[in-house]
């Protein structure tokens, strides 16, 4: 089992997409080491919404997508962890949508969510108020909206049910 994967693809500028299932066999992996995150500085435009779903015991997602060209981002499921998401999307100036896929907000810090004006954070409709009141989420409450604001096509693509 690979224990440390960062900065495996650090500044790999030719990388634009990540194949589904890339990390499915990894359960507990550190995706950050030293000064670089896993995909930091790549020209990454998209990644599978469930890329880290099987990494239920991973504790560190620091800088994973920092300085990428992503327009849509997803937070890992945060099933059993107090995972660290520091800077996961820092400097992602193209980010338009960040999708949270659980009713319970993940623990985030002040640098988890990119500071871009066009960003909307999509959460389950039933959990909008929970997210708006959660620690470190409340500073983004004006950007938090329900999944119902996504198109039917997007909800189907990301397997979201309202």
mmCIF file of C-alpha atoms in Angstrom:
data_model
loop_
_atom_site.group_PDB
_atom_site.id
_atom_site.type_symbol
_atom_site.label_atom_id
_atom_site.label_comp_id
_atom_site.label_asym_id
_atom_site.label_seq_id
_atom_site.Cartn_x
_atom_site.Cartn_y
_atom_site.Cartn_z
ATOM 1 C CA UNK A 1 0.000 0.000 0.000
ATOM 2 C CA UNK A 2 1.420 3.369 -1.029
ATOM 3 C CA UNK A 3 1.738 5.487 2.103
ATOM 4 C CA UNK A 4 2.893 8.786 0.609
ATOM 5 C CA UNK A 5 1.814 10.034 -2.819
ATOM 6 C CA UNK A 6 2.589 13.738 -2.709
ATOM 7 C CA UNK A 7 4.014 15.421 -4.715
ATOM 8 C CA UNK A 8 3.705 12.586 -7.242
ATOM 9 C CA UNK A 9 2.289 14.734 -10.089
ATOM 10 C CA UNK A 10 3.590 18.104 -8.810
ATOM 11 C CA UNK A 11 3.686 20.657 -11.667
ATOM 12 C CA UNK A 12 2.938 18.017 -14.302
ATOM 13 C CA UNK A 13 1.646 20.619 -16.749
ATOM 14 C CA UNK A 14 0.576 18.086 -19.391
ATOM 15 C CA UNK A 15 -1.882 16.438 -16.964
ATOM 16 C CA UNK A 16 -5.431 17.638 -17.715
ATOM 17 C CA UNK A 17 -7.634 14.728 -16.531
ATOM 18 C CA UNK A 18 -7.366 11.965 -13.947
ATOM 19 C CA UNK A 19 -8.755 8.508 -14.674
ATOM 20 C CA UNK A 20 -11.510 7.149 -12.442
ATOM 21 C CA UNK A 21 -10.297 4.592 -9.937
ATOM 22 C CA UNK A 22 -6.721 5.884 -9.804
ATOM 23 C CA UNK A 23 -6.575 5.666 -6.001
ATOM 24 C CA UNK A 24 -9.180 2.959 -5.344
ATOM 25 C CA UNK A 25 -6.687 0.526 -3.806
ATOM 26 C CA UNK A 26 -5.264 3.098 -1.410
ATOM 27 C CA UNK A 27 -6.941 3.324 1.978
ATOM 28 C CA UNK A 28 -4.618 5.489 4.043
ATOM 29 C CA UNK A 29 -2.242 7.640 2.039
ATOM 30 C CA UNK A 30 -0.646 11.032 2.617
ATOM 31 C CA UNK A 31 -1.208 13.182 -0.466
ATOM 32 C CA UNK A 32 1.205 15.935 0.588
ATOM 33 C CA UNK A 33 4.895 15.927 1.377
ATOM 34 C CA UNK A 34 7.305 18.757 1.989
ATOM 35 C CA UNK A 35 6.237 21.697 -0.121
ATOM 36 C CA UNK A 36 4.086 20.046 -2.778
ATOM 37 C CA UNK A 37 0.636 18.596 -3.110
ATOM 38 C CA UNK A 38 -0.315 15.636 -5.264
ATOM 39 C CA UNK A 39 -1.541 17.587 -8.324
ATOM 40 C CA UNK A 40 -0.310 21.042 -7.313
ATOM 41 C CA UNK A 41 0.539 23.254 -10.263
ATOM 42 C CA UNK A 42 -0.878 20.880 -12.902
ATOM 43 C CA UNK A 43 -3.114 22.132 -15.705
ATOM 44 C CA UNK A 44 -5.768 19.820 -14.337
ATOM 45 C CA UNK A 45 -9.225 20.741 -15.626
ATOM 46 C CA UNK A 46 -11.313 17.986 -14.059
ATOM 47 C CA UNK A 47 -11.197 14.875 -11.922
ATOM 48 C CA UNK A 48 -13.695 12.130 -11.056
ATOM 49 C CA UNK A 49 -16.064 13.235 -8.279
ATOM 50 C CA UNK A 50 -15.351 10.014 -6.359
ATOM 51 C CA UNK A 51 -11.561 10.040 -6.782
ATOM 52 C CA UNK A 52 -10.863 9.707 -3.061
ATOM 53 C CA UNK A 53 -13.982 7.815 -1.903
ATOM 54 C CA UNK A 54 -12.045 4.668 -0.982
ATOM 55 C CA UNK A 55 -9.375 6.608 0.935
ATOM 56 C CA UNK A 56 -11.464 6.626 4.095
ATOM 57 C CA UNK A 57 -8.528 6.742 6.500
ATOM 58 C CA UNK A 58 -6.418 9.318 4.691
ATOM 59 C CA UNK A 59 -5.586 12.164 7.042
ATOM 60 C CA UNK A 60 -3.897 14.717 4.801
ATOM 61 C CA UNK A 61 -5.227 16.251 1.594
ATOM 62 C CA UNK A 62 -3.076 19.402 1.906
ATOM 63 C CA UNK A 63 -2.413 21.276 -1.336
ATOM 64 C CA UNK A 64 -3.755 18.350 -3.448
ATOM 65 C CA UNK A 65 -5.274 20.577 -6.160
ATOM 66 C CA UNK A 66 -3.522 23.858 -5.374
ATOM 67 C CA UNK A 67 -2.894 26.112 -8.402
ATOM 68 C CA UNK A 68 -4.778 23.920 -10.867
ATOM 69 C CA UNK A 69 -7.168 24.966 -13.645
ATOM 70 C CA UNK A 70 -10.163 23.219 -12.058
ATOM 71 C CA UNK A 71 -13.611 24.734 -12.558
ATOM 72 C CA UNK A 72 -15.402 22.138 -10.421
ATOM 73 C CA UNK A 73 -14.057 20.667 -7.201
ATOM 74 C CA UNK A 74 -15.343 18.098 -4.725
ATOM 75 C CA UNK A 75 -14.618 17.570 -1.084
ATOM 76 C CA UNK A 76 -13.718 14.000 -0.123
ATOM 77 C CA UNK A 77 -16.430 12.159 1.776
ATOM 78 C CA UNK A 78 -14.746 12.574 5.199
ATOM 79 C CA UNK A 79 -16.251 9.350 6.528
ATOM 80 C CA UNK A 80 -14.086 8.458 9.497
ATOM 81 C CA UNK A 81 -11.517 11.135 9.656
ATOM 82 C CA UNK A 82 -10.556 14.495 10.899
ATOM 83 C CA UNK A 83 -8.723 14.844 7.625
ATOM 84 C CA UNK A 84 -6.729 17.951 6.951
ATOM 85 C CA UNK A 85 -7.814 19.884 3.842
ATOM 86 C CA UNK A 86 -5.435 22.854 4.230
ATOM 87 C CA UNK A 87 -4.985 24.682 0.942
ATOM 88 C CA UNK A 88 -6.585 21.817 -1.041
ATOM 89 C CA UNK A 89 -7.967 24.328 -3.591
ATOM 90 C CA UNK A 90 -5.799 27.379 -2.847
ATOM 91 C CA UNK A 91 -5.087 29.564 -5.875
ATOM 92 C CA UNK A 92 -7.614 27.728 -8.063
ATOM 93 C CA UNK A 93 -8.713 30.955 -9.702
ATOM 94 C CA UNK A 94 -10.959 29.222 -12.288
ATOM 95 C CA UNK A 95 -13.033 27.391 -9.667
ATOM 96 C CA UNK A 96 -16.756 27.991 -10.151
ATOM 97 C CA UNK A 97 -18.302 25.102 -8.218
ATOM 98 C CA UNK A 98 -17.272 23.259 -5.077
ATOM 99 C CA UNK A 99 -19.496 20.286 -4.301
ATOM 100 C CA UNK A 100 -19.825 18.802 -0.835
ATOM 101 C CA UNK A 101 -21.386 15.343 -0.924
ATOM 102 C CA UNK A 102 -22.307 14.721 2.717
ATOM 103 C CA UNK A 103 -24.995 16.077 5.034
ATOM 104 C CA UNK A 104 -22.382 16.716 7.702
ATOM 105 C CA UNK A 105 -19.817 19.404 6.874
ATOM 106 C CA UNK A 106 -16.200 18.258 6.763
ATOM 107 C CA UNK A 107 -13.785 19.962 9.085
ATOM 108 C CA UNK A 108 -12.088 22.672 7.061
ATOM 109 C CA UNK A 109 -9.686 25.473 7.823
ATOM 110 C CA UNK A 110 -9.691 29.052 6.586
ATOM 111 C CA UNK A 111 -7.655 28.129 3.483
ATOM 112 C CA UNK A 112 -9.620 25.080 2.240
ATOM 113 C CA UNK A 113 -12.037 26.969 0.012
ATOM 114 C CA UNK A 114 -10.574 29.119 -2.765
ATOM 115 C CA UNK A 115 -11.161 32.851 -2.575
ATOM 116 C CA UNK A 116 -12.766 33.475 -5.946
ATOM 117 C CA UNK A 117 -15.804 35.659 -6.513
ATOM 118 C CA UNK A 118 -17.585 33.368 -8.966
ATOM 119 C CA UNK A 119 -17.507 30.329 -6.624
ATOM 120 C CA UNK A 120 -20.685 28.630 -5.426
ATOM 121 C CA UNK A 121 -20.585 25.836 -2.862
ATOM 122 C CA UNK A 122 -23.181 23.144 -3.493
ATOM 123 C CA UNK A 123 -24.384 21.076 -0.540
ATOM 124 C CA UNK A 124 -27.379 18.786 0.065
ATOM 125 C CA UNK A 125 -30.505 20.979 0.158
ATOM 126 C CA UNK A 126 -31.453 19.570 3.558
ATOM 127 C CA UNK A 127 -28.072 20.617 4.998
ATOM 128 C CA UNK A 128 -27.761 24.208 3.746
ATOM 129 C CA UNK A 129 -28.312 25.787 7.168
ATOM 130 C CA UNK A 130 -26.022 23.230 8.847
ATOM 131 C CA UNK A 131 -23.191 24.178 6.491
ATOM 132 C CA UNK A 132 -23.827 27.914 6.883
ATOM 133 C CA UNK A 133 -23.502 27.612 10.664
ATOM 134 C CA UNK A 134 -20.526 25.218 10.764
ATOM 135 C CA UNK A 135 -17.089 26.342 11.929
ATOM 136 C CA UNK A 136 -15.076 27.877 9.079
ATOM 137 C CA UNK A 137 -17.989 27.326 6.675
ATOM 138 C CA UNK A 138 -19.930 30.304 8.016
ATOM 139 C CA UNK A 139 -17.477 32.732 6.397
ATOM 140 C CA UNK A 140 -18.637 31.326 3.039
ATOM 141 C CA UNK A 141 -22.369 31.296 3.837
ATOM 142 C CA UNK A 142 -23.218 33.690 0.998
ATOM 143 C CA UNK A 143 -21.798 31.154 -1.484
ATOM 144 C CA UNK A 144 -23.558 28.063 -0.069
ATOM 145 C CA UNK A 145 -26.505 26.816 -2.127
ATOM 146 C CA UNK A 146 -28.352 23.536 -2.538
ATOM 147 C CA UNK A 147 -27.714 20.759 -5.025
ATOM 148 C CA UNK A 148 -31.080 21.646 -6.554
ATOM 149 C CA UNK A 149 -29.362 24.649 -8.175
ATOM 150 C CA UNK A 150 -27.224 22.295 -10.255
ATOM 151 C CA UNK A 151 -28.622 21.137 -13.584
ATOM 152 C CA UNK A 152 -30.275 17.718 -13.825
ATOM 153 C CA UNK A 153 -27.347 16.638 -15.984
ATOM 154 C CA UNK A 154 -24.806 17.679 -13.338
ATOM 155 C CA UNK A 155 -26.700 15.967 -10.514
ATOM 156 C CA UNK A 156 -26.830 12.774 -12.559
ATOM 157 C CA UNK A 157 -23.158 12.987 -13.571
ATOM 158 C CA UNK A 158 -22.047 13.411 -9.927
ATOM 159 C CA UNK A 159 -24.663 10.973 -8.542
ATOM 160 C CA UNK A 160 -26.307 13.579 -6.309
ATOM 161 C CA UNK A 161 -29.870 13.140 -5.136
ATOM 162 C CA UNK A 162 -31.805 15.964 -3.529
#
